[in-house]
XYZ file of C-alpha atoms in Angstrom:
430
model
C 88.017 69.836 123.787
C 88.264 73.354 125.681
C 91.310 75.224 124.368
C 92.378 78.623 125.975
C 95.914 78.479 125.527
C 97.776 81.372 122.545
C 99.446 78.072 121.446
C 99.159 76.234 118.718
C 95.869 75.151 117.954
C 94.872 71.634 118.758
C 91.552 69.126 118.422
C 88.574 71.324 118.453
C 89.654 74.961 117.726
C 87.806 77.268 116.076
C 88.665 79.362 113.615
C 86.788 82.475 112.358
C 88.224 83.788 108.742
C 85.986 87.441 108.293
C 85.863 87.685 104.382
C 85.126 84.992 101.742
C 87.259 86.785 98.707
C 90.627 85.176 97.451
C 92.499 85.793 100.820
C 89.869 84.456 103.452
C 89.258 81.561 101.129
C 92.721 80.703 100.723
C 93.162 81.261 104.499
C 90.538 78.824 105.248
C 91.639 76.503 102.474
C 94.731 76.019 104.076
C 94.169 75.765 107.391
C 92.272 72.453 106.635
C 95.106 71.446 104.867
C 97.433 71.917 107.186
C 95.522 70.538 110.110
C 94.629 67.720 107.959
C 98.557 66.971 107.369
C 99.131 67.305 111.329
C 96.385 65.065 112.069
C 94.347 67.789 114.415
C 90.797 68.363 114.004
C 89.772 72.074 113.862
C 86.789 73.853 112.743
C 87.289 76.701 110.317
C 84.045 79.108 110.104
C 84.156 82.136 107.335
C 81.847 85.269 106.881
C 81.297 86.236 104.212
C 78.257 88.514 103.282
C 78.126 88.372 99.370
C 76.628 85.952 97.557
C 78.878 85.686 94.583
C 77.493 82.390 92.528
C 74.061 85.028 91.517
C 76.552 87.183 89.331
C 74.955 90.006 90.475
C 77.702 91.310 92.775
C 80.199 93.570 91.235
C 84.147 94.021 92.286
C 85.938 96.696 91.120
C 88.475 94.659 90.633
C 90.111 94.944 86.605
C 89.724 90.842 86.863
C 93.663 90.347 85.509
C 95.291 87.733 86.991
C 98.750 87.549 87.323
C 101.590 84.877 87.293
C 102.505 82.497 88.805
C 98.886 82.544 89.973
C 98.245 78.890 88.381
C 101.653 77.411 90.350
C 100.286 79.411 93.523
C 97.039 78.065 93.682
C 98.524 74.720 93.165
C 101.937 75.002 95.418
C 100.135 76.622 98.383
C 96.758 75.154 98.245
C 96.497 72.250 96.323
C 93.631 73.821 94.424
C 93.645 73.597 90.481
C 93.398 77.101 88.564
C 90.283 77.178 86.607
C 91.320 77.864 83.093
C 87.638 77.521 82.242
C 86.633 80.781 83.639
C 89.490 82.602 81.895
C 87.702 84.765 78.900
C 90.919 86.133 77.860
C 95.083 85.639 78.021
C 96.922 88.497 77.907
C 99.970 88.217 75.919
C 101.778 91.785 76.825
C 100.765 95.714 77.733
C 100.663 98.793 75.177
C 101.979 101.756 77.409
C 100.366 105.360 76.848
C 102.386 108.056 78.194
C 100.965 112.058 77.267
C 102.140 111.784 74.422
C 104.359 108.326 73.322
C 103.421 105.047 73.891
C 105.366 101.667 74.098
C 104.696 97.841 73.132
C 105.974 95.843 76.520
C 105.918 91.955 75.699
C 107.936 89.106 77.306
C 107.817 85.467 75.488
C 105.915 83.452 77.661
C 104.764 85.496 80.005
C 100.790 85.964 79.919
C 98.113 86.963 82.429
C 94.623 85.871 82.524
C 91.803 88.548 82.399
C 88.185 86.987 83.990
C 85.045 88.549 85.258
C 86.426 88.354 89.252
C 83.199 86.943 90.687
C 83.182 83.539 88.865
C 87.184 83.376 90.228
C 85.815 84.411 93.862
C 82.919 81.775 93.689
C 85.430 79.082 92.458
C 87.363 79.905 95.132
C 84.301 80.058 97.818
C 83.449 76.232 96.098
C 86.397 74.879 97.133
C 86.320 76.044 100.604
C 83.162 74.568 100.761
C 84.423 71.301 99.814
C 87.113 71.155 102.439
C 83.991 71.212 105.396
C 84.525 74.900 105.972
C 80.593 76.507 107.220
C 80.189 79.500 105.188
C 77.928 81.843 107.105
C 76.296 84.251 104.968
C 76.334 87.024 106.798
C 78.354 90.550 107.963
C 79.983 90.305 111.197
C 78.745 93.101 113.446
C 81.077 93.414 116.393
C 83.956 91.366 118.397
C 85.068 90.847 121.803
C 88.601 89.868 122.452
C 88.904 87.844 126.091
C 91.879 85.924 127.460
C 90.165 82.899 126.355
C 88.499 83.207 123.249
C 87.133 85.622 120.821
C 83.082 86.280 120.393
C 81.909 87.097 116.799
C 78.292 88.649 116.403
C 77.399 88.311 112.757
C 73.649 88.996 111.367
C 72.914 85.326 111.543
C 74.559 83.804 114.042
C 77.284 84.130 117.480
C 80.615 82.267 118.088
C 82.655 81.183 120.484
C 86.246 81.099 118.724
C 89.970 81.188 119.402
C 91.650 83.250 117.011
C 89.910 85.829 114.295
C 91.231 86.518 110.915
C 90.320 89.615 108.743
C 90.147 89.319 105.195
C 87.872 92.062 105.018
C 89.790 94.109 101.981
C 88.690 97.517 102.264
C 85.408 97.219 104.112
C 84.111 99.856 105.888
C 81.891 98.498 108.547
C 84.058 95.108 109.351
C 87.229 97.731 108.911
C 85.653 99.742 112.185
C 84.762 96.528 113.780
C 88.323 95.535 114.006
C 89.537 99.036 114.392
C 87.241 99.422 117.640
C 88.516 95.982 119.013
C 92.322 95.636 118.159
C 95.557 98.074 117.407
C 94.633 97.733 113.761
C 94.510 100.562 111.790
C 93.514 100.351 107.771
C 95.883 101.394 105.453
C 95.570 104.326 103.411
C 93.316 104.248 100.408
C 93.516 105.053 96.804
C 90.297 105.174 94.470
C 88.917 103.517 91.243
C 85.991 104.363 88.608
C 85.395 101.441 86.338
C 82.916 100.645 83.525
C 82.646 98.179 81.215
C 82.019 98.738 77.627
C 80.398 96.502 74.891
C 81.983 97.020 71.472
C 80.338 94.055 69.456
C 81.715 90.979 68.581
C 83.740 92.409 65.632
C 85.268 95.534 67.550
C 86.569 92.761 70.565
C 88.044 90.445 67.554
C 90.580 93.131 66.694
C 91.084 94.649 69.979
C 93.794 92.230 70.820
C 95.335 90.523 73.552
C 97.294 93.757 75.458
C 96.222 95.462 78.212
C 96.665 99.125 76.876
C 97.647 100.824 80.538
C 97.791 104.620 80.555
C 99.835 107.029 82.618
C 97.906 110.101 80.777
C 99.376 113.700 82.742
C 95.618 114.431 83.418
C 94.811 116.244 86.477
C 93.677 113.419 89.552
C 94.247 110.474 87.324
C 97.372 108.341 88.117
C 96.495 105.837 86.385
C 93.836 104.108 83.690
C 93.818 101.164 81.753
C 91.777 99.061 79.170
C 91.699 95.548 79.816
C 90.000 93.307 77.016
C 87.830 90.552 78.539
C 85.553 88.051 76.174
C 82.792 89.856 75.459
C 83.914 93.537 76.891
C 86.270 96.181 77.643
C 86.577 96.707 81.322
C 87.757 100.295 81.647
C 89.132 101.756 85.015
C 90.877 104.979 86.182
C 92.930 105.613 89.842
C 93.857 107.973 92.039
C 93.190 109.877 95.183
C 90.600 111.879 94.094
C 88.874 110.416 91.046
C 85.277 110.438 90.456
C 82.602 109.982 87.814
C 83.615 112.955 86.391
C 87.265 112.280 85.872
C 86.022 108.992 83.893
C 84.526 111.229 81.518
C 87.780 113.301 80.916
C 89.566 109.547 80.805
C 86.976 108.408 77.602
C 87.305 111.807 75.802
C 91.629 111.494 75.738
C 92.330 111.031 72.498
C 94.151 107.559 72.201
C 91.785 105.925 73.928
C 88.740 106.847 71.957
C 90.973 105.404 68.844
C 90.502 102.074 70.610
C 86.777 102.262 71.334
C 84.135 101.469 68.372
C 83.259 104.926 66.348
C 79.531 104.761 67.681
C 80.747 105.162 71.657
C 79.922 108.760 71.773
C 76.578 108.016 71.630
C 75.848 105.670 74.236
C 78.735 106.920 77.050
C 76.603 108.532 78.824
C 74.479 105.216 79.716
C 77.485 103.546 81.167
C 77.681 101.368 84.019
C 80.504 103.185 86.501
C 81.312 101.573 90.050
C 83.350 103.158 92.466
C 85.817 101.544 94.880
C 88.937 101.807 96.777
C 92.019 99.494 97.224
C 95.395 100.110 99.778
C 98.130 102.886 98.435
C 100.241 102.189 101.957
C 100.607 99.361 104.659
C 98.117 98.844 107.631
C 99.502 98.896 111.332
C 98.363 96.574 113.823
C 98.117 94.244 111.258
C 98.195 91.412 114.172
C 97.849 90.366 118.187
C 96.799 88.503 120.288
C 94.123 85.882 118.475
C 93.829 88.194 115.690
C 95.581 88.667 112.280
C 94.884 90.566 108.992
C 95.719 89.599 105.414
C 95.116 90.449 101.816
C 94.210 93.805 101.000
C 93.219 94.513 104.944
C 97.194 94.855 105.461
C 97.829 97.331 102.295
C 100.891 95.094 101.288
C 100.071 95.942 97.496
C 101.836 97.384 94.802
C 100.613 100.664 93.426
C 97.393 100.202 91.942
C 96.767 96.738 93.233
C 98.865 94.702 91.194
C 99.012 91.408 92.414
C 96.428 91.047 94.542
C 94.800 87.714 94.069
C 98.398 86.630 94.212
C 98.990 88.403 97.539
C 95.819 87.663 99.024
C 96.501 83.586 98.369
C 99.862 83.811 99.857
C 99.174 85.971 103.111
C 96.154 84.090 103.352
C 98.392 80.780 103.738
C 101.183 82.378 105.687
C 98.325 83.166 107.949
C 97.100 79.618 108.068
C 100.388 78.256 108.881
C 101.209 80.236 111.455
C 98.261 79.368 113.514
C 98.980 75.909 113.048
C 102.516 75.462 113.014
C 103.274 78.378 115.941
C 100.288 79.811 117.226
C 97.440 82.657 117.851
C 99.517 85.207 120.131
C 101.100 88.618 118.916
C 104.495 86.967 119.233
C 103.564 84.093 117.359
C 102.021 86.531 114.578
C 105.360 87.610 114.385
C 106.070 84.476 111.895
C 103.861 85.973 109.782
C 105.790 89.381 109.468
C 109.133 86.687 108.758
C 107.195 84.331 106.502
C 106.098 87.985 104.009
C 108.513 89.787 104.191
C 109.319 90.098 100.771
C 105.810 91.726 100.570
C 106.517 94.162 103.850
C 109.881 94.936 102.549
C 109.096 95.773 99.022
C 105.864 98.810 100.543
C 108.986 101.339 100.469
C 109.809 100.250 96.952
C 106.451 100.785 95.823
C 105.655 104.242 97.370
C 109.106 105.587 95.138
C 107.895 104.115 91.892
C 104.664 105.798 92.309
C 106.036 109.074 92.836
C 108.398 108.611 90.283
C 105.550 107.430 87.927
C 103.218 110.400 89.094
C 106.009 113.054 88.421
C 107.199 111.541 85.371
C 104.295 111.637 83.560
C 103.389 115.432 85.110
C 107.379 116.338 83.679
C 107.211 114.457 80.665
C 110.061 112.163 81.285
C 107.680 109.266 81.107
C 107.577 109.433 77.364
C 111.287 109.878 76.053
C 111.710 106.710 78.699
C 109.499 104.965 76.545
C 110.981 106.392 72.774
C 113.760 104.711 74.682
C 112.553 101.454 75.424
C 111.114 101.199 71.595
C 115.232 99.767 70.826
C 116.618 99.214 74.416
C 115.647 95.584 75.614
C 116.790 96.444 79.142
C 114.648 99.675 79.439
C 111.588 97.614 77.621
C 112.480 95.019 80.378
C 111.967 96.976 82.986
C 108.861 99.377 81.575
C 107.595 95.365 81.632
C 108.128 94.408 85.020
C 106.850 97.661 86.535
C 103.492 97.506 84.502
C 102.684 94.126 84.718
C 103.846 92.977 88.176
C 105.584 90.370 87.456
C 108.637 91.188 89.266
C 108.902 93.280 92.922
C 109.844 96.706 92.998
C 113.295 95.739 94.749
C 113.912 92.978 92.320
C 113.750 95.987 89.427
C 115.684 99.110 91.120
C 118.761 95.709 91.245
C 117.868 95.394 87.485
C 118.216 99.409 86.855
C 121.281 99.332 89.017
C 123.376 99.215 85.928
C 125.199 102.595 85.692
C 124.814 102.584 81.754
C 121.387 102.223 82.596
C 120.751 104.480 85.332
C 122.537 107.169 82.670
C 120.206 106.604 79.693
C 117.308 106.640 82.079
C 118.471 109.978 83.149
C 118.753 111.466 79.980
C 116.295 110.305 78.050
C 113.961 112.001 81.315
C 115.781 115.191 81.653
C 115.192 115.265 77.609
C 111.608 115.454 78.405
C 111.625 118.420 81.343
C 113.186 120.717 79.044
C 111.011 120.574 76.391
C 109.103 123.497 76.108
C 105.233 122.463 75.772
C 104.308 120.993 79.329
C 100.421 121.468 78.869
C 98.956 118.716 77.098
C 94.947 118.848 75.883
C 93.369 115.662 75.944
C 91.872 116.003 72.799
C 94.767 117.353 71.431
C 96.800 115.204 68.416
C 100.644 113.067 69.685
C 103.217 114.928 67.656
């Protein structure tokens, strides 16, 4: 059947997702699903130009899962988590401030660390499974018509009625889309990680934490250490990190005292990947017969916590709206209802890094913490920001509290006006 129309689709649409990671999988997951339960026929074709069951892609990706992800995958796309590919749970996060650090644990509330391909190949499986055609391939260019959109890929052309980009930070598909439609990418933060391989002994005693470091260093906003089965996977942020800055990251004190004594000899033969994720939200994020999701629209918290979790659920949103309302800029307009939660909390997000970037370059970061060592509510909150597990709006009600908003503001002012600002890595806590 010939469908031109910016309705809803009907018998015989086509539907091309551009991306194969947790978003355009979950995007093309559900729109079987929901065509399925409406009793239309549609076909659902996704690009995707890895080939992630060969292990041999890497994403620089810290592979941490958060909750609910399990009820997510479930609720939204009737897809069962795979607790088989978890190496790890993660019962709670060990803080590191300049010079303080803080235990942050919540009963019952754990996060999953895997190696992100196996997750992205599950993922791909199921697609698969639902009679989606995975092209292997990049897409090299689109034309937008009143009647349909054409996608040129390196294996194949196609005729279809609405696009969807779940092309993450990607810069060829990103100019692609950028050359073709209002949307813009979203600005872009950086990330160095490396994995390290301690021995079987050395990852016995590591624990189950996530030790997460806001460090004062010079370009680094953020590091962490996040035990897997096997490995440490080790990662640094910011706007300008490099290579280099990873070094300065390994040679800070408190982290070497959780790496194996014999490190110093082989860091130099490291492993280190570069990438990039969204610090700020996309525009033209949809129109006519298109529509972005996942990481493409920036709606992440700081340092991409969250993702899978908000890749899944745009990814769905996205789905639904093409089913349920249809492929026009108005339509789209669902979509902005549908997340809003996610579009409303971006201004949230942008203060808490600020205040997390000059808090740690003031100090105040680490009386905040001596603080939440015996105040539940401060250790509550230290929690939630860390481990994403609550939105940024959802906290700042939390801190509300004026008893709380005062000890917050002491216990920071405390650390401006003490006199030694300057802190050397390598230099002892006192």
């Amino acid at each position: 059947m010939k469908y031109d129309s910016l309705e809803k689709l009907q018998n015989g649409g086509t539907v091309a997702v551009i991306g194969g990671g947790p978003a355009g999988a979950s995007c093309a997951i559900a729109l079987k699903n929901l065509a399925r339960e409406k009793g239309i026929g549609i076909n659902v074709v996704l690009y995707e130009g890895k080939n992630f069951s060969v292990g041999k892609q890497y994403n620089q990706c810290a592979g941490v899962l958060s909750p609910p992800i399990d009820k997510i995958l479930e609720d939204y796309l009737d897809v069962p988590f795979p607790r088989k590919l978890v190496q790890r749970t993660i019962d709670g996060y060990m803080l590191h401030g300049a010079r303080n650090e803080v235990d942050l644990v919540r009963e019952g509330e754990v996060s999953y660390a895997l190696r992100r391909i196996t997750f992205d190949d599950y993922l791909l499986n199921q697609v698969v499974m639902r009679g989606v055609k995975v092209v292997s391939a990049r897409v090299t260019e689109l034309e937008f018509y009143s009647d349909c959109v054409r996608v040129y890929s390196e294996g194949d052309h196609l005729r279809a009625d609405v696009v969807v980009g779940a092309f993450g930070c990607d810069d060829g598909t990103t100019q692609v889309f950028s050359k073709q439609t209002s949307y813009r990418p979203p600005s872009l933060i950086y990330s160095i990680v490396t994995n390290v391989h301690p021995g079987d002994e050395h990852m016995q005693s590591f624990g189950n934490r996530i030790h997460a470091f806001l460090p004062g260093v010079s370009k680094i906003e953020f590091g962490a250490i996040t035990p897997k089965r096997n490995h440490l996977t080790i990662n640094i942020a910011g706007k300008h990190v490099d290579a280099r800055m990873m070094q300065t990251f390994l040679s800070l004190k408190p982290l070497r005292e959780l790496l194996p004594p014999e490190f110093p000899t082989y860091q130099d033969k490291l492993n280190i990947f570069k990438g990039k994720f969204p610090s700020g939200k996309a525009s033209g994020i949809y129109g006519d017969r298109y529509i972005t999701i996942g990481d493409a629209t920036g709606l992440l918290r700081p340092f991409k916590g969250k993702g899978v979790n908000t890749g899944v659920i745009t990814g769905y949103y996205a789905a639904r709206v093409i089913i349920e309302h249809g492929i026009s800029a108005a339509a789209f307009q669902k979509f902005r209802e549908y997340c809003a939660g996610y579009f409303d909390d971006m201004n949230y997000g942008k203060v808490f890094r600020i205040l997390a970037i000059i808090g740690t370059k003031l100090r105040m970061l680490d009386n905040i913490m001596e603080l939440a060592k015996s105040e539940s509510v401060i250790n509550n909150l230290l929690f939630d920001a860390v481990s994403a597990h609550r939105s940024y709006h959802d906290i700042l009600n939390y801190v509300g509290n004026p008893r709380t908003i005062f000890k917050l503001t002491s216990a920071g002012l405390g650390g401006v006006f003490k006199r030694n600002y300057h802190i050397n890595p390598s230099q002892p806590r006192t």
